mmCIF file of C-alpha atoms in Angstrom:
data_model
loop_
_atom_site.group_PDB
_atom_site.id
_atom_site.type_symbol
_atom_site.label_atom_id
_atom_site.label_comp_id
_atom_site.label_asym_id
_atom_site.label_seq_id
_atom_site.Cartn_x
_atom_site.Cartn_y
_atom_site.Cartn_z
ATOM 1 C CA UNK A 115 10.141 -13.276 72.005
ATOM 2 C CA UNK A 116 12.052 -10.085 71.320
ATOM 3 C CA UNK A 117 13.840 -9.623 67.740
ATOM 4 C CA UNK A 118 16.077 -7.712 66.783
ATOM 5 C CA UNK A 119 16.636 -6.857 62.846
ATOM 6 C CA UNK A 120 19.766 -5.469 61.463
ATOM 7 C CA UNK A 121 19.103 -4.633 57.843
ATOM 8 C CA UNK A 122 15.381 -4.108 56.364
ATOM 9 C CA UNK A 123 15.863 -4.038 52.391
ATOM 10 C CA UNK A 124 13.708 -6.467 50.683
ATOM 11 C CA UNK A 125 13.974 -9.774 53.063
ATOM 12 C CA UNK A 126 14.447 -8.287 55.840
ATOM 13 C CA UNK A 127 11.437 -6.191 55.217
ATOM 14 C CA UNK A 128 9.491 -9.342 54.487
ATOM 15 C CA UNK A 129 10.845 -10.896 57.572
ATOM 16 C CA UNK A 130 9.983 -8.582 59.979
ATOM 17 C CA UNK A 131 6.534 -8.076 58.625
ATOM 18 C CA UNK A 132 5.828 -12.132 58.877
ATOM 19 C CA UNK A 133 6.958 -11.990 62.667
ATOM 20 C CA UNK A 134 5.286 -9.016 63.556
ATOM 21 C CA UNK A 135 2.042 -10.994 61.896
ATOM 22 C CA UNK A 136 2.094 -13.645 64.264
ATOM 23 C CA UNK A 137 2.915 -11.520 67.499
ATOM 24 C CA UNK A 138 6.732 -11.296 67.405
ATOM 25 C CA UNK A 139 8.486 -8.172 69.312
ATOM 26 C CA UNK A 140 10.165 -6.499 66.522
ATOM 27 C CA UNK A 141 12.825 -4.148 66.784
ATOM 28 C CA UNK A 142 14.757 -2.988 63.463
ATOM 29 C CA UNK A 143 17.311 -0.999 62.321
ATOM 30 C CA UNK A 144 18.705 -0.225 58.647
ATOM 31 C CA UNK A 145 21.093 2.419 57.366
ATOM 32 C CA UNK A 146 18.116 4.367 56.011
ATOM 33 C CA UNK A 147 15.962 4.763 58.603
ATOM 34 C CA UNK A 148 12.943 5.524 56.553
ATOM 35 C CA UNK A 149 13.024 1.462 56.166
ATOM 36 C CA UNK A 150 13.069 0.618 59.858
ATOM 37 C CA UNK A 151 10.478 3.202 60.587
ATOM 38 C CA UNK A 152 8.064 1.868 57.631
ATOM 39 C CA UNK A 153 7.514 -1.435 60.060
ATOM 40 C CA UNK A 154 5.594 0.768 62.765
ATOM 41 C CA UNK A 155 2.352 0.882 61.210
ATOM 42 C CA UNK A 156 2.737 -3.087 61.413
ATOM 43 C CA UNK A 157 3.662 -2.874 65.130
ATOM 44 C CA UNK A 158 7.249 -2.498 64.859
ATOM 45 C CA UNK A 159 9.960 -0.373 66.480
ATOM 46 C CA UNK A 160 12.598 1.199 64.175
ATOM 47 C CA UNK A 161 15.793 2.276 66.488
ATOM 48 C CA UNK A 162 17.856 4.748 65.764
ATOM 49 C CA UNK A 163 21.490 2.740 66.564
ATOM 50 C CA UNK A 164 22.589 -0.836 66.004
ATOM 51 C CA UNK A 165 23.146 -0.929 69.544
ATOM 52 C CA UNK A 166 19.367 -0.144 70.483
ATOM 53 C CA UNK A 167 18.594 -3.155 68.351
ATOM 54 C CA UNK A 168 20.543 -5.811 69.805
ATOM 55 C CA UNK A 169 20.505 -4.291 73.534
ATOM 56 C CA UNK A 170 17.231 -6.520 74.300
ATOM 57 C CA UNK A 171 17.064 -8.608 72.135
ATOM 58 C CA UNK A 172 16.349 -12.612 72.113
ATOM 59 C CA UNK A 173 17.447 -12.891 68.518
ATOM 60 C CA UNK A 174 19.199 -10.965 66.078
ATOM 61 C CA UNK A 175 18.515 -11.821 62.356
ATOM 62 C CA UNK A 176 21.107 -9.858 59.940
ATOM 63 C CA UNK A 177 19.982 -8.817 56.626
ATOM 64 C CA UNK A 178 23.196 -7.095 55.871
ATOM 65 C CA UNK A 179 24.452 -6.359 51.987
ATOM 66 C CA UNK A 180 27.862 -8.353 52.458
ATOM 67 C CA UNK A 181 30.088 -9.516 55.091
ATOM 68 C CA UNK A 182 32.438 -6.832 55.434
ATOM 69 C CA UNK A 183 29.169 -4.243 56.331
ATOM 70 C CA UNK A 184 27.751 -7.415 58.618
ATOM 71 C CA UNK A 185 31.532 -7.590 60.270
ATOM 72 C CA UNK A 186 31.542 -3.480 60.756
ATOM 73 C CA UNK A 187 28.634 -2.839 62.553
ATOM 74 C CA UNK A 188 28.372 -6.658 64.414
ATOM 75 C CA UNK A 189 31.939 -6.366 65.246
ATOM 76 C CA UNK A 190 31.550 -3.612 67.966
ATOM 77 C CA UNK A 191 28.250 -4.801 69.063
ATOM 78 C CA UNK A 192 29.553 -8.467 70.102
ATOM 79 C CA UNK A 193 30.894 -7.116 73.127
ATOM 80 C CA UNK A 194 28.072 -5.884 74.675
ATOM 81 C CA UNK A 195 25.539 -8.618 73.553
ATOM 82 C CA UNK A 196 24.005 -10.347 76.073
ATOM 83 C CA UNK A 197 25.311 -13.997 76.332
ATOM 84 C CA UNK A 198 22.035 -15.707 75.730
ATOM 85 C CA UNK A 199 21.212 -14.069 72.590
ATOM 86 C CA UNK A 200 21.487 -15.925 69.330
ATOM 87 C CA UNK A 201 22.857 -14.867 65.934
ATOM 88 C CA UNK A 202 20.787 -15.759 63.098
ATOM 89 C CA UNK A 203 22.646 -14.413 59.871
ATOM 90 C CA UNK A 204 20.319 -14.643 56.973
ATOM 91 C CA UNK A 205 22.419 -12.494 54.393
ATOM 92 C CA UNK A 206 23.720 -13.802 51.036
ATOM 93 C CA UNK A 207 27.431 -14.286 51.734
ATOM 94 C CA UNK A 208 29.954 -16.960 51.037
ATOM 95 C CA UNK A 209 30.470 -20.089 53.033
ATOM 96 C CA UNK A 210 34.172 -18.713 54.014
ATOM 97 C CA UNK A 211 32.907 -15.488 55.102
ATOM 98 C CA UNK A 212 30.438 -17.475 56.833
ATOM 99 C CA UNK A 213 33.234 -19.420 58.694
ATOM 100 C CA UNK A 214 34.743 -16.150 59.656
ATOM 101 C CA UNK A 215 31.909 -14.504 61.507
ATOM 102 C CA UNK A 216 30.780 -17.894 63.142
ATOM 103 C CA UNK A 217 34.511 -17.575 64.913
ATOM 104 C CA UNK A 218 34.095 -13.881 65.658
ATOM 105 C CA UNK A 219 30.972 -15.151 67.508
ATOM 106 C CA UNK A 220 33.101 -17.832 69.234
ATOM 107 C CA UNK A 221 35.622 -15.851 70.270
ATOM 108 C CA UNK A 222 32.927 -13.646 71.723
ATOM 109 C CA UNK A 223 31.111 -16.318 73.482
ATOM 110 C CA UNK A 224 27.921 -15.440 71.442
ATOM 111 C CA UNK A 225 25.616 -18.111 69.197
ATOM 112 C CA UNK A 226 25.402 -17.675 65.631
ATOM 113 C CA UNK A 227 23.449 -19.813 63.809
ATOM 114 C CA UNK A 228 23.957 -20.828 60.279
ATOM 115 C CA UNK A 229 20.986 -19.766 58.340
ATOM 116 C CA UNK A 230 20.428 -20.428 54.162
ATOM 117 C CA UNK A 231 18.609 -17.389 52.732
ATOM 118 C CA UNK A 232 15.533 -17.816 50.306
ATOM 119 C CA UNK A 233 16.160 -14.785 48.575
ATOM 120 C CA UNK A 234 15.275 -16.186 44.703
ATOM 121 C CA UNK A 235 12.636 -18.506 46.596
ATOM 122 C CA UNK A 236 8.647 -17.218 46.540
ATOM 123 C CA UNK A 237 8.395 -17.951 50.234
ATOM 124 C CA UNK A 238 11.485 -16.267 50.789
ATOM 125 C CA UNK A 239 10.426 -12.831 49.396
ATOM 126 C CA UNK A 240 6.771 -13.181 51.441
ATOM 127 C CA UNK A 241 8.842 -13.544 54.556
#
């Protein structure tokens, strides 16, 4: 299964690393790409565009810092996403916010699937 990772701070990190342990494609992206690139010794891919993330991919996780970054840089990508990808949004935002980018999905004809992050949670922060 291919995944794509938008956003590798400290779950996202974690994240990748766990799927790339048990023989996940990963592709990732993050704003500095120094983070992206640090999953390649584990077998990852770090891309240099959101697009090159999502192009491929089976499933998107987003690790984003807040909805209005997550609804900038998925907003334009929606388009071009193929139809049988799904959405997995793991950032911490509000259930509103929440409701908001589960209709941009919609209206895109795209999955998104609601996802509670483990962020505070031990297992959480090992991926």
């Amino acid at each position: 299964m291919r995944v794509g990772v938008l956003g590798v701070g400290l779950m996202g990190a974690a994240m990748s690393r766990r799927l790339l342990s048990q023989g996940f494609d990963v592709t990732a992206w993050d704003r500095h790409r120094e983070r992206a690139q640090a999953l390649e010794p584990h077998g990852g891919r770090s891309a240099a565009q959101p697009a090159d993330v999502v192009r491929e991919a089976d499933v998107v996780l987003t690790m984003l810092r807040d909805a209005d970054v997550l609804t900038d840089i998925v907003r334009p990508l929606l388009p071009a996403w193929r139809p049988e990808t799904s959405w997995l949004q793991c950032g911490t935002i509000g259930a509103g916010e929440t409701d908001r980018l589960v209709a941009l999905a919609r209206d895109h004809q795209r999955r998104h699937v609601r996802h509670t992050g483990l962020r505070k949670h031990p297992a959480g922060r090992a991926g």
